[in-house]
Every structure is written in structure tokens, then in C-alpha cells.
Amino acid sequence: MEQYVIKGGRPLEGEVVIAGAKNAALGILAAATMTDDKVLIENVPYVSDTVTLLKAIQNIGATVEYKDRHTVVICGKGIRGRDGLAVDDEYIRRIRASYYLIGALLGKYKYADVALPGGCDIGARPIDLHIKGFEKLGADIDIVTGGRIVAKAGRLTGAHIYLDTVSVGATINIMMAAALSEGKTTIENAAKEPHIVDVANFLNTMGANIKGAGTDVIRIRGVERLHGAEYSIIPDQIEAGTFMAMTMATRGNVLIKNVIPKHLEAISSKLIEMGAHVIEYDDSVRVMADGNFKATQIKTLPYPGFPTDMQAQMAAVLALSEGTSIVTESIFENRFRYVQELIRMGAKIRVEGNSAIISGVKGYTGARLVASDLRAGAALVIAALAAEGVSTIEDIQYVKRGYEDFDQKVRDLGGEMEIVDSERDVQKFKLRVG
Ligand code: UD1
């Protein structure tokens, strides 16, 4: 099995280019199936989640052509959407974002039959809000044995939908179905994440009429059909934040390029509070850190609050800060599984309910580690790069879901990190790095 092997202790230095946003890409690739015309999408991150979704889209009859590693042309014309086709294959069950195909296919064909989503196990991740939204638009929803959702409608009509909980997935999914419904839909208490705006902008480029994305009220006037478009996906806020945290943890100096600094404000302000220097440019940020870090409090919240997808990476830095920090997770219930791994590296962390109480230590020591989910894996990479000695990290398939060329990007910054797939290669790495 593949694993990362990392020798820590070197400050990261240089430049890193951030890929397109994975979570925006997943919505946009699904939405691209909503027209019979060709759609060209640029800045698609080459990570296993997008590759998997594209395979699933291809399996239902769309054509998918990679122009280059980050540019994809999709044509949904061949989708057999009206024939009662089930979207259920080895690919679709692997990713959570497969649920976007429900909204996309329901909008276009008034029929969707999609396997229930997989994804990272970070606690109960219901989709009741998605279902309620589709029902409000006039769809009948069945959850059939074997774990599939079947959504059907004679016609979809605009509705007033209030989301009880702020949900990124439900906001995007309802927005997609409503784009091809008759009349006006209002989504209240909508999520405001940058990738919601990106999916809305993409749908509008295809001819949809969506206003207010990025605020908590989104207004959609349904249109009859969508047409072809060309679109470039926004940069990945979380990949950028991960490299920012990594730079701080290794006391490095890195220019992080192809970012939208505004999307990083919650992360930047915490790093500054902890003692890093963060300089913002038009489309890049420089992070510099040395000396000791200060403890702080972090609470995850929907955007523009602190992102839950950066919680683990920040905790990996806070564990090296002087004093006591508290990290509170308010979005998902099972997002502290990396804590036991950091403890094995010397961290002092206690989990109480949905908070982690972190007493800073001077440093980490390398250990054998296992990634429990995507962002937990990223946090372990950060800790391993800051640690004394060599660490190995298993189950890196989670990390590959969301970080493109992670090991190569770290090596380009002077970090010692490789992917190996045997104990012999781990030993070889150790001999080489000394
Ligand atoms: C998306 C992101 C994920 C990120 C999360 C929160 C994608 C593909 N994934 O996940 O990386 O961590 O937003 O920023 O974009 N909820 C319900 N009922 C529902 C839907 C959600 O109760 O029908 C709850 C969830 O359990 C959770 C909260 O709402 O407590 C937020 O979840 P949501 O924003 O929907 O997360 P995802 O879209 O799954």
C-alpha cells in the first residue's frame, strides 16, 4: 500500500502554485451535464475526486475529454437521463459529491436515480435538506433498497426554500435543480462559501438566471434550457490554507500563488494572531514564520467563518504554540480523529465533546501514522514536516482525493517527502536522508 514517508525539520521555502478548488469543481462538473452542448472547463484540479466524478459522468453517457491535465470538455448530450438509468457504479459510491448528480439530472431530465454518497467519514452527513428542497420544487423522492435515491417530477416549479442548517451541498444541489424549474425559487439561509458563488457563476454562464450567490438569500428564475460555456474554476482556498499552515509549522517562507486572498482571510487572521507574517498580493500570499507561536481559539463556522476543512491543519500548528489553545468544531461531529496521531508525535491534546484543548509543546517527533480522512491526512503531513525524524503516513488515498501532486509540491519547497509502497522503500528513504 502506498504511504508517505517524510523527514521533518526543514523550513519550507520558495513558491507553490495552488490548483483549482476541488469542491467548486465537483459542483461545476456535475452542472456541466445539464446542457446538450459542449462545455469547456479550465483549472480543474487533477485529484482523485474529480477524476472519479468524471468517470461516473462518462459512465452515464456523457463524453469527457481531457484537453490537458486541467482542462476538460464535457458533452452531456448522450446521457440517457430519461430512460430510468441508475447512476450507480464503483466510482459514484466513492465520493460524497455524487449527490450533485441528483440536482443536475433532476433539473435537466426531471428524473434522477443516483447511488447514495460515500466520501470521508467525519460524522453523520445527512442529505435531508437536499431532499426537502427537491420536494419543495415538486419532486417525489424515494430511497430504494441497495442505497439509491430516486427523484422524479412531472414538472419542477419554483418555490421558497428555507434551509434549517446552513449547508453547502444542499444550497448547490437545490440551485442546480431550480435553474431548470419553472418560475422563481428563493433559497434562504443559503451557504455563502466561495464555491457556491463559483457554481452559480458557471450556471449563469450557461444561461441560468441566479442572483445573490455569496449572500444568504439566493434568487433563481428558472430557464427552459442551458447552453454551452467556457469557464475557469476558482483557486482552492483549502489547499492554499494548508500550505500556509505548513509554512508556519516549519518556520518557513513561501509565496503561495494563484489564490484569492479574500477567501483566505479567516485563515490569514488566525496565523497572524499566532505570530506569522502574512503579506497579501493581488493573487498570491506570502507567509513567513520564525520564533515562537502564540496559542489561540478557533471555532469552525460556515463561510466567512473559519472553515472546518482547515480545522485539523491549524490544530497541527497550534500544538506547537506556547500556551493553551481551544479548537471547537461546530460543523461535523467526528473530526478529531487525527488527534490520537498527533499525540503519538508528542502533542498534548485532550478532546472534550466538540472541542480540542491543546497545550503547546516544543516539537513533534516522527512516528508511524494513519490518515483518517482527507484533511486529517493533510494535518499529519504538516506535523511530519515540522517533526524531528522520519514519519510514515498510511491511507494516503484520502489525501489524494483533494491535493494535487502534494508530495511534489512539498519537495519543490525543499521538504523531504515521498510516496513509497513498501517497507524496503521506507528504509531506502531513511538511508538516503540520513
Ligand atoms: C461541503 C464540503 C466539505 C466541507 C463542508 C462544510 C463539498 C463537496 N464538500 O460538504 O468539504 O467540509 O461543505 O464546509 O463541497 N446537513 C444536514 N442535512 C443536510 C445537509 C447537511 O443536517 O441535508 C448538516 C451536516 O451534517 C453538517 C452541516 O449541515 O453538520 C454542513 O454540511 P454541508 O455544508 O452540507 O457539508 P457538505 O456539503 O457535505
Coordinates of C-alpha atoms and ligand atoms in Angstrom, one line a residue:
M1 CA 0.0 0.0 0.0
E2 CA 1.2 3.5 -0.8
Q3 CA 2.3 5.7 2.0
Y4 CA 4.0 9.0 2.5
V5 CA 7.4 9.0 4.1
I6 CA 8.6 12.3 5.4
K7 CA 11.7 13.6 7.1
G8 CA 10.9 16.7 9.1
G9 CA 12.9 19.7 10.3
R10 CA 13.5 21.8 7.2
P11 CA 11.8 25.2 6.8
L12 CA 9.8 25.2 3.6
E13 CA 11.0 27.9 1.1
G14 CA 10.1 29.0 -2.4
E15 CA 6.8 29.2 -4.3
V16 CA 3.9 26.9 -4.7
V17 CA 1.0 27.2 -7.2
I18 CA -2.4 26.4 -5.9
A19 CA -4.8 24.2 -8.1
G20 CA -8.4 24.8 -8.8
A21 CA -10.9 24.4 -6.0
K22 CA -11.9 20.7 -5.6
N23 CA -15.3 21.5 -4.0
A24 CA -16.2 24.0 -6.7
A25 CA -15.0 21.6 -9.4
L26 CA -17.3 18.8 -8.1
G27 CA -20.4 21.1 -8.4
I28 CA -19.3 22.5 -11.8
L29 CA -18.5 19.2 -13.4
A30 CA -21.9 17.8 -12.4
A31 CA -23.7 21.0 -13.6
A32 CA -21.9 20.7 -16.9
T33 CA -24.1 17.7 -17.7
M34 CA -27.2 19.9 -17.6
T35 CA -26.8 21.0 -21.3
D36 CA -26.6 19.1 -24.5
D37 CA -23.9 21.5 -25.7
K38 CA -20.2 21.2 -25.1
V39 CA -18.8 22.8 -22.0
L40 CA -15.1 23.6 -21.6
I41 CA -13.9 23.9 -18.0
E42 CA -10.4 25.1 -17.1
N43 CA -8.4 24.9 -13.8
V44 CA -10.0 21.5 -12.9
P45 CA -7.7 20.1 -10.1
Y46 CA -6.3 16.7 -11.1
V47 CA -7.2 14.9 -7.9
S48 CA -8.9 11.6 -7.4
D49 CA -12.4 13.1 -6.5
T50 CA -12.6 15.0 -9.8
V51 CA -11.3 12.0 -11.8
T52 CA -13.8 9.8 -10.1
L53 CA -16.7 12.1 -10.8
L54 CA -15.7 12.4 -14.4
K55 CA -15.6 8.6 -14.8
A56 CA -19.1 8.4 -13.3
I57 CA -20.3 11.2 -15.7
Q58 CA -18.8 9.3 -18.6
N59 CA -20.5 6.0 -17.5
I60 CA -23.9 7.6 -17.8
G61 CA -23.3 8.5 -21.4
A62 CA -21.6 12.0 -21.4
T63 CA -18.4 12.4 -23.3
V64 CA -15.5 13.7 -21.3
E65 CA -12.3 14.7 -23.0
Y66 CA -9.2 16.0 -21.2
K67 CA -7.6 18.8 -23.4
D68 CA -4.7 18.9 -20.9
R69 CA -4.3 17.9 -17.3
H70 CA -6.5 20.7 -16.0
T71 CA -8.9 21.4 -18.9
V72 CA -11.9 19.2 -19.6
V73 CA -14.5 19.3 -22.3
I74 CA -17.8 17.7 -21.3
C75 CA -20.8 17.0 -23.5
G76 CA -24.0 15.7 -21.8
K77 CA -25.9 15.0 -25.0
G78 CA -25.5 11.3 -24.8
I79 CA -26.8 11.0 -21.2
R80 CA -29.7 8.5 -21.2
G81 CA -31.4 10.5 -18.4
R82 CA -35.0 9.9 -19.3
D83 CA -34.6 6.1 -19.7
G84 CA -34.7 5.4 -16.0
L85 CA -30.9 5.0 -15.9
A86 CA -29.4 4.4 -12.5
V87 CA -26.2 6.3 -11.7
D88 CA -24.6 3.6 -9.6
D89 CA -21.1 2.2 -10.2
E90 CA -17.9 1.7 -8.3
Y91 CA -17.0 5.3 -8.9
I92 CA -20.1 7.1 -7.7
R93 CA -20.2 5.3 -4.4
R94 CA -16.7 6.5 -3.5
I95 CA -17.4 10.2 -3.4
R96 CA -19.8 12.4 -1.4
A97 CA -20.2 14.9 -4.2
S98 CA -22.0 12.3 -6.3
Y99 CA -25.1 13.8 -4.8
Y100 CA -24.7 16.8 -7.1
L101 CA -25.8 14.5 -9.9
I102 CA -29.2 14.3 -8.3
G103 CA -29.8 18.1 -8.6
A104 CA -28.2 18.2 -12.1
L105 CA -30.1 15.3 -13.6
L106 CA -33.4 16.1 -11.8
G107 CA -33.2 19.7 -13.2
K108 CA -32.5 18.5 -16.7
Y109 CA -34.4 15.3 -17.1
K110 CA -36.9 15.6 -14.2
Y111 CA -35.6 12.2 -13.2
A112 CA -32.5 11.1 -11.3
D113 CA -31.6 7.7 -9.8
V114 CA -28.3 8.1 -8.0
A115 CA -26.4 5.8 -5.5
L116 CA -26.2 7.3 -2.0
P117 CA -23.0 9.2 -1.5
G118 CA -19.7 8.0 0.1
G119 CA -16.9 10.3 1.0
C120 CA -14.9 11.0 4.2
D121 CA -16.2 9.5 7.4
I122 CA -16.3 12.7 9.5
G123 CA -19.6 12.0 11.2
A124 CA -23.3 11.8 10.3
R125 CA -23.6 13.6 6.9
P126 CA -27.4 13.5 6.2
I127 CA -28.9 14.8 3.0
D128 CA -32.3 15.5 4.4
L129 CA -32.1 19.2 3.4
H130 CA -31.3 18.4 -0.2
I131 CA -34.3 16.1 -0.3
K132 CA -36.7 18.6 1.3
G133 CA -35.5 21.2 -1.2
F134 CA -36.2 18.9 -4.2
E135 CA -39.6 18.0 -2.7
K136 CA -40.5 21.7 -2.4
L137 CA -39.7 22.0 -6.2
G138 CA -42.2 19.3 -6.8
A139 CA -40.2 16.1 -7.0
D140 CA -41.1 12.8 -5.4
I141 CA -38.2 11.2 -3.7
D142 CA -37.7 7.5 -2.9
I143 CA -34.8 5.9 -1.1
V144 CA -34.7 2.4 -2.6
T145 CA -33.1 -0.7 -1.2
G146 CA -29.5 -1.0 -2.2
G147 CA -28.9 2.6 -1.2
R148 CA -30.1 4.7 -4.1
I149 CA -32.1 7.9 -4.3
V150 CA -34.7 8.2 -7.0
A151 CA -36.1 11.6 -7.6
K152 CA -38.9 12.1 -10.1
A153 CA -41.1 15.1 -11.2
G154 CA -43.7 15.7 -13.9
R155 CA -42.5 19.3 -13.8
L156 CA -40.5 21.3 -11.3
T157 CA -41.8 24.6 -10.1
G158 CA -40.0 27.4 -8.3
A159 CA -40.5 27.5 -4.5
H160 CA -39.5 29.3 -1.4
I161 CA -37.0 27.1 0.5
Y162 CA -35.6 27.9 3.9
L163 CA -32.6 25.7 4.9
D164 CA -32.7 24.8 8.7
T165 CA -29.0 24.3 8.7
V166 CA -26.5 26.2 6.5
S167 CA -25.5 23.5 4.0
V168 CA -23.0 23.9 1.1
G169 CA -24.2 20.7 -0.6
A170 CA -27.9 21.5 -0.2
T171 CA -27.5 25.0 -1.5
I172 CA -25.7 24.0 -4.6
N173 CA -27.9 21.0 -5.3
I174 CA -31.2 22.9 -5.0
M175 CA -29.7 25.8 -7.0
M176 CA -28.9 23.4 -9.9
A177 CA -32.4 21.8 -9.9
A178 CA -34.1 25.2 -9.6
A179 CA -32.1 26.6 -12.5
L180 CA -34.2 24.5 -14.8
S181 CA -37.5 24.7 -12.9
E182 CA -40.5 26.9 -13.9
G183 CA -40.8 30.2 -12.1
K184 CA -38.9 31.7 -9.2
T185 CA -37.1 29.9 -6.4
T186 CA -35.7 31.6 -3.3
I187 CA -33.2 29.8 -1.1
E188 CA -33.0 31.4 2.4
N189 CA -30.2 30.7 4.9
A190 CA -28.1 29.6 2.0
A191 CA -24.4 28.8 2.4
K192 CA -22.1 31.6 1.3
E193 CA -18.8 29.7 0.5
P194 CA -16.8 30.9 -2.4
H195 CA -17.5 27.7 -4.4
I196 CA -21.3 28.4 -4.2
V197 CA -20.6 31.7 -6.0
D198 CA -18.4 29.8 -8.5
V199 CA -21.1 27.2 -9.3
A200 CA -23.7 30.0 -9.6
N201 CA -21.4 32.0 -11.9
F202 CA -20.9 28.8 -14.0
L203 CA -24.6 28.1 -14.3
N204 CA -25.2 31.8 -15.2
T205 CA -22.5 31.4 -18.0
M206 CA -24.6 28.5 -19.3
G207 CA -27.7 30.7 -19.4
A208 CA -29.2 30.3 -15.9
N209 CA -30.6 33.3 -14.0
I210 CA -29.2 33.1 -10.4
K211 CA -28.8 36.2 -8.2
G212 CA -27.5 36.6 -4.7
A213 CA -25.0 33.7 -4.5
G214 CA -22.5 34.6 -1.8
T215 CA -25.3 36.1 0.4
D216 CA -27.7 34.1 2.5
V217 CA -30.6 34.7 0.0
I218 CA -30.2 33.2 -3.5
R219 CA -32.9 34.0 -6.1
I220 CA -33.2 31.8 -9.1
R221 CA -35.5 32.5 -12.1
G222 CA -35.8 29.2 -13.9
V223 CA -35.0 29.0 -17.6
E224 CA -36.0 26.4 -20.2
R225 CA -32.6 25.3 -21.2
L226 CA -28.9 25.8 -20.6
H227 CA -26.3 26.2 -23.3
G228 CA -22.6 25.5 -23.8
A229 CA -20.0 27.6 -22.0
E230 CA -16.3 28.1 -21.2
Y231 CA -15.4 28.6 -17.6
S232 CA -12.3 28.6 -15.3
I233 CA -12.6 27.3 -11.7
I234 CA -11.5 29.5 -8.7
P235 CA -8.4 28.5 -6.8
D236 CA -8.6 26.1 -3.9
Q237 CA -9.0 28.0 -0.6
I238 CA -8.2 24.9 1.5
E239 CA -5.2 23.8 -0.4
A240 CA -3.8 27.4 -0.1
G241 CA -4.6 27.4 3.6
T242 CA -2.9 24.0 4.1
F243 CA 0.3 25.4 2.5
M244 CA 0.0 28.5 4.7
A245 CA -0.2 26.4 7.8
M246 CA 2.6 24.1 6.6
T247 CA 4.9 27.1 6.1
M248 CA 4.2 28.3 9.6
A249 CA 4.7 24.9 11.2
T250 CA 8.1 24.5 9.5
R251 CA 9.0 28.2 10.2
G252 CA 9.5 28.8 6.5
N253 CA 8.9 31.5 3.9
V254 CA 6.7 30.6 1.0
L255 CA 4.9 32.6 -1.7
I256 CA 1.6 30.9 -2.3
K257 CA 0.4 31.7 -5.9
N258 CA -2.9 31.5 -7.7
V259 CA -5.1 32.3 -4.7
I260 CA -7.9 34.8 -4.0
P261 CA -6.6 36.4 -0.7
K262 CA -10.1 37.5 0.3
H263 CA -11.1 33.8 0.5
L264 CA -8.2 33.2 2.9
E265 CA -9.0 36.0 5.4
A266 CA -10.2 33.7 8.2
I267 CA -7.1 31.6 7.9
S268 CA -4.7 34.5 7.5
S269 CA -6.0 36.4 10.5
K270 CA -5.5 33.4 12.8
L271 CA -2.0 32.8 11.5
I272 CA -1.2 36.4 12.1
E273 CA -2.6 36.2 15.6
M274 CA -0.4 33.2 16.2
G275 CA 2.7 35.2 15.1
A276 CA 3.2 34.6 11.4
H277 CA 3.8 37.4 8.9
V278 CA 1.3 37.2 6.0
I279 CA 1.6 39.6 3.1
E280 CA -1.3 39.7 0.6
Y281 CA -0.7 40.5 -3.1
D282 CA -3.4 40.5 -5.9
D283 CA -3.4 36.8 -6.5
S284 CA -0.8 35.4 -4.0
V285 CA 0.1 35.5 -0.4
R286 CA 3.5 35.2 1.3
V287 CA 3.7 33.5 4.7
M288 CA 6.8 33.8 6.9
A289 CA 7.3 32.5 10.3
D290 CA 10.0 32.1 12.9
G291 CA 10.5 32.0 16.6
N292 CA 7.6 31.0 19.0
F293 CA 3.9 30.9 18.2
K294 CA 1.1 32.1 20.4
A295 CA -1.9 30.0 21.4
T296 CA -5.4 31.0 20.2
Q297 CA -9.0 29.9 20.0
I298 CA -10.6 28.7 16.8
K299 CA -14.3 27.8 16.2
T300 CA -15.3 26.4 12.8
L301 CA -18.3 28.1 11.2
P302 CA -19.9 28.4 7.8
Y303 CA -18.1 30.9 5.5
P304 CA -17.0 33.6 6.1
G305 CA -16.2 31.9 9.4
F306 CA -13.2 29.6 10.0
P307 CA -13.5 26.6 7.6
T308 CA -14.0 23.2 9.1
D309 CA -11.8 21.9 6.3
M310 CA -8.8 23.8 7.9
Q311 CA -9.5 22.7 11.5
A312 CA -7.1 19.8 11.6
Q313 CA -4.2 21.6 9.8
M314 CA -4.5 24.5 12.2
A315 CA -4.5 22.2 15.2
A316 CA -1.3 20.7 14.0
V317 CA 0.3 24.2 14.2
L318 CA -1.4 25.1 17.5
A319 CA 0.0 22.0 19.1
L320 CA 3.4 23.8 18.6
S321 CA 2.3 27.1 20.1
E322 CA 3.0 28.4 23.6
G323 CA 0.1 28.1 26.0
T324 CA -3.3 26.6 25.7
S325 CA -5.4 26.7 22.6
I326 CA -9.0 25.6 22.1
V327 CA -10.3 24.4 18.8
T328 CA -14.1 23.9 18.6
E329 CA -15.7 22.0 15.7
S330 CA -19.3 23.1 15.1
I331 CA -20.0 21.7 11.7
F332 CA -19.1 17.9 11.8
E333 CA -19.1 15.6 14.8
N334 CA -16.3 13.3 14.0
R335 CA -13.4 15.5 13.0
F336 CA -10.9 14.9 15.8
R337 CA -9.6 11.5 14.8
Y338 CA -6.2 13.0 13.8
V339 CA -5.7 14.0 17.5
Q340 CA -4.6 10.5 18.6
E341 CA -2.0 10.5 15.8
L342 CA -0.6 13.9 16.8
I343 CA -0.4 12.6 20.4
R344 CA 1.8 9.8 19.1
M345 CA 4.1 12.5 17.8
G346 CA 4.3 14.2 21.2
A347 CA 1.4 16.6 21.1
K348 CA -0.6 17.3 24.2
I349 CA -4.3 17.4 23.2
R350 CA -7.5 16.5 25.1
V351 CA -10.8 16.2 23.3
E352 CA -13.8 17.2 25.3
G353 CA -17.1 17.0 23.3
N354 CA -16.7 19.1 20.2
S355 CA -13.6 20.9 21.5
A356 CA -9.9 20.0 21.4
I357 CA -7.9 21.5 24.3
I358 CA -4.3 21.9 23.1
S359 CA -1.3 22.5 25.4
G360 CA 1.6 23.6 23.2
V361 CA 4.8 21.5 23.1
K362 CA 8.2 22.4 21.8
G363 CA 8.2 20.0 18.9
Y364 CA 7.0 16.8 17.3
T365 CA 8.9 13.5 16.9
G366 CA 8.4 11.4 13.8
A367 CA 6.1 8.4 14.1
R368 CA 4.1 5.8 12.1
L369 CA 0.8 7.4 11.3
V370 CA -2.5 6.7 9.6
A371 CA -4.7 9.3 7.9
S372 CA -8.3 9.0 8.9
D373 CA -9.7 11.4 6.3
L374 CA -8.6 14.0 3.7
R375 CA -7.9 17.0 5.9
A376 CA -6.7 14.8 8.8
G377 CA -4.1 13.4 6.4
A378 CA -3.0 16.9 5.4
A379 CA -2.6 17.8 9.1
L380 CA -0.3 14.8 9.6
V381 CA 1.8 15.8 6.6
I382 CA 2.2 19.3 8.3
A383 CA 3.1 17.8 11.6
A384 CA 5.6 15.3 10.0
L385 CA 7.3 18.1 8.1
A386 CA 7.7 20.0 11.4
A387 CA 8.9 16.9 13.3
E388 CA 12.3 15.7 14.2
G389 CA 13.0 12.4 12.4
V390 CA 11.1 10.3 9.9
S391 CA 7.3 9.7 9.8
T392 CA 5.3 7.4 7.6
I393 CA 1.6 8.1 6.9
E394 CA -0.7 5.3 5.7
D395 CA -4.1 5.6 3.9
I396 CA -2.9 8.4 1.7
Q397 CA -5.8 7.6 -0.8
Y398 CA -7.8 10.1 1.4
V399 CA -5.2 12.8 0.9
K400 CA -5.1 12.2 -2.9
R401 CA -8.8 12.9 -3.1
G402 CA -8.1 16.6 -2.6
Y403 CA -4.4 17.5 -3.0
E404 CA -2.9 17.5 -6.5
D405 CA 0.8 16.4 -6.6
F406 CA 1.1 17.1 -2.8
D407 CA 4.4 15.3 -2.4
Q408 CA 5.9 17.0 -5.5
K409 CA 4.8 20.5 -4.3
V410 CA 6.3 19.8 -0.9
R411 CA 9.6 18.6 -2.5
D412 CA 9.7 21.8 -4.6
L413 CA 9.6 23.8 -1.4
G414 CA 12.6 21.8 0.0
G415 CA 10.6 19.4 2.1
E416 CA 11.6 15.7 2.2
M417 CA 8.5 13.8 1.3
E418 CA 8.0 10.8 -1.0
I419 CA 5.3 8.3 -1.8
V420 CA 6.6 4.7 -1.3
D421 CA 4.8 1.4 -1.4
S422 CA 7.0 -1.0 0.6
E423 CA 8.9 -1.1 3.9
R424 CA 12.1 -1.6 1.8
D425 CA 11.5 1.8 0.2
V426 CA 10.9 3.4 3.6
Q427 CA 14.3 2.0 4.7
K428 CA 15.9 3.3 1.5
F429 CA 14.5 6.8 2.1
K430 CA 15.9 6.7 5.7
L431 CA 19.3 5.8 4.4
R432 CA 19.2 8.5 1.8
V433 CA 18.1 11.3 4.1
G434 CA 20.4 10.2 6.9
Ligands
UD1_1 C1 -19.1 20.6 2.0 C2 -17.7 20.3 1.5 C3 -16.9 19.9 2.7 C4 -17.0 20.9 3.8 C5 -18.4 21.2 4.2 C6 -18.5 22.3 5.2 C7 -18.0 19.6 -0.8 C8 -18.0 18.5 -1.8 N1 -17.8 19.3 0.5 O1 -19.6 19.3 2.5 O2 -15.5 19.7 2.2 O3 -16.3 20.3 5.0 O4 -19.1 21.6 3.0 O5 -17.9 23.4 4.7 O6 -18.2 20.8 -1.1 N2 -26.5 18.8 7.0 C9 -27.7 18.3 7.3 N3 -28.6 17.9 6.4 C10 -28.3 18.0 5.0 C11 -27.0 18.5 4.7 C12 -26.1 18.9 5.7 O7 -28.1 18.3 8.5 O8 -29.1 17.6 4.2 C13 -25.5 19.3 8.0 C14 -24.3 18.4 8.0 O9 -24.4 17.2 8.8 C15 -23.3 19.4 8.7 C16 -23.8 20.7 8.1 O10 -25.1 20.6 7.7 O11 -23.4 19.4 10.1 C17 -22.9 21.3 7.0 O12 -22.8 20.3 6.0 P1 -22.7 20.7 4.4 O13 -22.4 22.2 4.3 O14 -23.9 20.2 3.7 O15 -21.4 19.9 4.0 P2 -21.2 19.1 2.7 O16 -21.9 19.8 1.5 O17 -21.4 17.7 2.8

